[in-house]
Amino acid sequence: MLQGRTADQKRKLAQRITDAMVEEAGARREGIVVTFVELSKESYASGGVLMVDK
């Protein structure tokens, strides 16, 4: 995802992703790892155009 999310937003996302894996996939909560990969707008392109240029 693009950079800019707060720590609180990431906490909430991690919780919801974990909840979904437990509920829908039957995964063990303690076995779920969520990793956020953040990219700068200069390091990500969509449709051949850098996000910084959109």
mmCIF file of N, CA and C in Angstrom:
data_model
loop_
_atom_site.group_PDB
_atom_site.id
_atom_site.type_symbol
_atom_site.label_atom_id
_atom_site.label_comp_id
_atom_site.label_asym_id
_atom_site.label_seq_id
_atom_site.Cartn_x
_atom_site.Cartn_y
_atom_site.Cartn_z
ATOM 1 N N MET A 1 0.837 -1.171 0.000
ATOM 2 C CA MET A 1 0.000 0.000 0.000
ATOM 3 C C MET A 1 0.886 1.239 0.000
ATOM 4 N N LEU A 2 0.317 2.344 -0.380
ATOM 5 C CA LEU A 2 1.083 3.581 -0.367
ATOM 6 C C LEU A 2 1.330 4.049 1.065
ATOM 7 N N GLN A 3 2.430 4.719 1.273
ATOM 8 C CA GLN A 3 2.759 5.257 2.590
ATOM 9 C C GLN A 3 1.702 6.250 3.028
ATOM 10 N N GLY A 4 1.597 6.425 4.350
ATOM 11 C CA GLY A 4 0.721 7.467 4.850
ATOM 12 C C GLY A 4 -0.302 7.004 5.878
ATOM 13 N N ARG A 5 -0.420 5.688 6.101
ATOM 14 C CA ARG A 5 -1.369 5.226 7.110
ATOM 15 C C ARG A 5 -0.776 5.418 8.501
ATOM 16 N N THR A 6 -1.615 5.721 9.465
ATOM 17 C CA THR A 6 -1.155 5.900 10.841
ATOM 18 C C THR A 6 -0.993 4.533 11.509
ATOM 19 N N ALA A 7 -0.299 4.532 12.642
ATOM 20 C CA ALA A 7 -0.151 3.299 13.407
ATOM 21 C C ALA A 7 -1.515 2.775 13.838
ATOM 22 N N ASP A 8 -2.434 3.658 14.205
ATOM 23 C CA ASP A 8 -3.769 3.231 14.611
ATOM 24 C C ASP A 8 -4.510 2.563 13.455
ATOM 25 N N GLN A 9 -4.395 3.114 12.271
ATOM 26 C CA GLN A 9 -5.037 2.499 11.109
ATOM 27 C C GLN A 9 -4.463 1.105 10.852
ATOM 28 N N LYS A 10 -3.150 0.969 10.983
ATOM 29 C CA LYS A 10 -2.512 -0.341 10.771
ATOM 30 C C LYS A 10 -2.950 -1.336 11.839
ATOM 31 N N ARG A 11 -3.084 -0.901 13.078
ATOM 32 C CA ARG A 11 -3.584 -1.779 14.145
ATOM 33 C C ARG A 11 -4.962 -2.321 13.790
ATOM 34 N N LYS A 12 -5.832 -1.418 13.346
ATOM 35 C CA LYS A 12 -7.197 -1.818 13.001
ATOM 36 C C LYS A 12 -7.213 -2.757 11.796
ATOM 37 N N LEU A 13 -6.409 -2.463 10.810
ATOM 38 C CA LEU A 13 -6.316 -3.339 9.643
ATOM 39 C C LEU A 13 -5.811 -4.727 10.031
ATOM 40 N N ALA A 14 -4.758 -4.771 10.848
ATOM 41 C CA ALA A 14 -4.202 -6.056 11.285
ATOM 42 C C ALA A 14 -5.250 -6.869 12.034
ATOM 43 N N GLN A 15 -6.023 -6.228 12.882
ATOM 44 C CA GLN A 15 -7.066 -6.917 13.637
ATOM 45 C C GLN A 15 -8.137 -7.462 12.713
ATOM 46 N N ARG A 16 -8.575 -6.656 11.773
ATOM 47 C CA ARG A 16 -9.654 -7.085 10.873
ATOM 48 C C ARG A 16 -9.201 -8.182 9.927
ATOM 49 N N ILE A 17 -7.969 -8.080 9.432
ATOM 50 C CA ILE A 17 -7.422 -9.130 8.564
ATOM 51 C C ILE A 17 -7.320 -10.437 9.346
ATOM 52 N N THR A 18 -6.813 -10.346 10.572
ATOM 53 C CA THR A 18 -6.694 -11.527 11.426
ATOM 54 C C THR A 18 -8.063 -12.126 11.705
ATOM 55 N N ASP A 19 -9.028 -11.293 12.078
ATOM 56 C CA ASP A 19 -10.385 -11.776 12.343
ATOM 57 C C ASP A 19 -10.957 -12.509 11.130
ATOM 58 N N ALA A 20 -10.762 -11.942 9.944
ATOM 59 C CA ALA A 20 -11.287 -12.561 8.724
ATOM 60 C C ALA A 20 -10.638 -13.920 8.472
ATOM 61 N N MET A 21 -9.351 -14.029 8.687
ATOM 62 C CA MET A 21 -8.663 -15.308 8.489
ATOM 63 C C MET A 21 -9.152 -16.363 9.476
ATOM 64 N N VAL A 22 -9.373 -15.953 10.718
ATOM 65 C CA VAL A 22 -9.875 -16.881 11.735
ATOM 66 C C VAL A 22 -11.296 -17.328 11.378
ATOM 67 N N GLU A 23 -12.148 -16.387 11.049
ATOM 68 C CA GLU A 23 -13.553 -16.681 10.797
ATOM 69 C C GLU A 23 -13.792 -17.407 9.476
ATOM 70 N N GLU A 24 -13.128 -16.973 8.429
ATOM 71 C CA GLU A 24 -13.412 -17.503 7.093
ATOM 72 C C GLU A 24 -12.525 -18.675 6.689
ATOM 73 N N ALA A 25 -11.296 -18.716 7.216
ATOM 74 C CA ALA A 25 -10.353 -19.758 6.791
ATOM 75 C C ALA A 25 -10.043 -20.758 7.901
ATOM 76 N N GLY A 26 -10.589 -20.516 9.083
ATOM 77 C CA GLY A 26 -10.338 -21.432 10.182
ATOM 78 C C GLY A 26 -8.901 -21.410 10.676
ATOM 79 N N ALA A 27 -8.207 -20.322 10.417
ATOM 80 C CA ALA A 27 -6.804 -20.204 10.835
ATOM 81 C C ALA A 27 -6.717 -19.968 12.333
ATOM 82 N N ARG A 28 -5.589 -20.361 12.913
ATOM 83 C CA ARG A 28 -5.345 -20.087 14.322
ATOM 84 C C ARG A 28 -4.864 -18.647 14.445
ATOM 85 N N ARG A 29 -5.470 -17.882 15.316
ATOM 86 C CA ARG A 29 -5.143 -16.464 15.499
ATOM 87 C C ARG A 29 -3.639 -16.263 15.707
ATOM 88 N N GLU A 30 -3.038 -17.091 16.570
ATOM 89 C CA GLU A 30 -1.615 -16.926 16.891
ATOM 90 C C GLU A 30 -0.704 -17.303 15.718
ATOM 91 N N GLY A 31 -1.253 -17.952 14.709
ATOM 92 C CA GLY A 31 -0.444 -18.326 13.556
ATOM 93 C C GLY A 31 -0.485 -17.320 12.415
ATOM 94 N N ILE A 32 -1.264 -16.274 12.568
ATOM 95 C CA ILE A 32 -1.425 -15.292 11.494
ATOM 96 C C ILE A 32 -0.424 -14.159 11.667
ATOM 97 N N VAL A 33 0.277 -13.861 10.589
ATOM 98 C CA VAL A 33 1.235 -12.756 10.563
ATOM 99 C C VAL A 33 0.784 -11.781 9.483
ATOM 100 N N VAL A 34 0.644 -10.527 9.836
ATOM 101 C CA VAL A 34 0.282 -9.486 8.874
ATOM 102 C C VAL A 34 1.491 -8.576 8.705
ATOM 103 N N THR A 35 1.920 -8.415 7.477
ATOM 104 C CA THR A 35 3.056 -7.550 7.174
ATOM 105 C C THR A 35 2.588 -6.432 6.254
ATOM 106 N N PHE A 36 2.887 -5.216 6.631
ATOM 107 C CA PHE A 36 2.549 -4.074 5.788
ATOM 108 C C PHE A 36 3.779 -3.687 4.980
ATOM 109 N N VAL A 37 3.607 -3.645 3.678
ATOM 110 C CA VAL A 37 4.670 -3.188 2.788
ATOM 111 C C VAL A 37 4.212 -1.842 2.253
ATOM 112 N N GLU A 38 4.942 -0.809 2.644
ATOM 113 C CA GLU A 38 4.557 0.542 2.234
ATOM 114 C C GLU A 38 5.498 1.038 1.149
ATOM 115 N N LEU A 39 4.903 1.628 0.144
ATOM 116 C CA LEU A 39 5.665 2.163 -0.971
ATOM 117 C C LEU A 39 5.422 3.661 -1.089
ATOM 118 N N SER A 40 6.457 4.364 -1.475
ATOM 119 C CA SER A 40 6.287 5.789 -1.736
ATOM 120 C C SER A 40 5.569 5.949 -3.073
ATOM 121 N N LYS A 41 4.961 7.087 -3.275
ATOM 122 C CA LYS A 41 4.264 7.347 -4.535
ATOM 123 C C LYS A 41 5.220 7.349 -5.720
ATOM 124 N N GLU A 42 6.504 7.549 -5.452
ATOM 125 C CA GLU A 42 7.512 7.526 -6.505
ATOM 126 C C GLU A 42 7.925 6.100 -6.852
ATOM 127 N N SER A 43 7.540 5.136 -6.027
ATOM 128 C CA SER A 43 7.963 3.744 -6.216
ATOM 129 C C SER A 43 6.824 2.828 -6.652
ATOM 130 N N TYR A 44 5.702 3.397 -7.055
ATOM 131 C CA TYR A 44 4.539 2.602 -7.416
ATOM 132 C C TYR A 44 3.867 3.216 -8.638
ATOM 133 N N ALA A 45 3.546 2.364 -9.592
ATOM 134 C CA ALA A 45 2.871 2.828 -10.802
ATOM 135 C C ALA A 45 1.628 1.987 -11.037
ATOM 136 N N SER A 46 0.616 2.598 -11.590
ATOM 137 C CA SER A 46 -0.617 1.913 -11.965
ATOM 138 C C SER A 46 -0.981 2.370 -13.362
ATOM 139 N N GLY A 47 -1.219 1.422 -14.247
ATOM 140 C CA GLY A 47 -1.556 1.786 -15.618
ATOM 141 C C GLY A 47 -0.420 2.481 -16.346
ATOM 142 N N GLY A 48 0.814 2.218 -15.913
ATOM 143 C CA GLY A 48 1.973 2.808 -16.549
ATOM 144 C C GLY A 48 2.303 4.214 -16.087
ATOM 145 N N VAL A 49 1.596 4.692 -15.059
ATOM 146 C CA VAL A 49 1.807 6.052 -14.574
ATOM 147 C C VAL A 49 2.166 5.995 -13.091
ATOM 148 N N LEU A 50 3.256 6.675 -12.714
ATOM 149 C CA LEU A 50 3.624 6.736 -11.312
ATOM 150 C C LEU A 50 2.515 7.400 -10.514
ATOM 151 N N MET A 51 2.305 6.887 -9.310
ATOM 152 C CA MET A 51 1.259 7.451 -8.455
ATOM 153 C C MET A 51 1.523 8.921 -8.137
ATOM 154 N N VAL A 52 2.784 9.305 -8.054
ATOM 155 C CA VAL A 52 3.115 10.702 -7.782
ATOM 156 C C VAL A 52 2.629 11.623 -8.909
ATOM 157 N N ASP A 53 2.428 11.055 -10.103
ATOM 158 C CA ASP A 53 1.992 11.848 -11.251
ATOM 159 C C ASP A 53 0.483 11.843 -11.425
ATOM 160 N N LYS A 54 -0.217 11.121 -10.597
ATOM 161 C CA LYS A 54 -1.688 11.064 -10.730
ATOM 162 C C LYS A 54 -2.333 12.140 -9.912
#
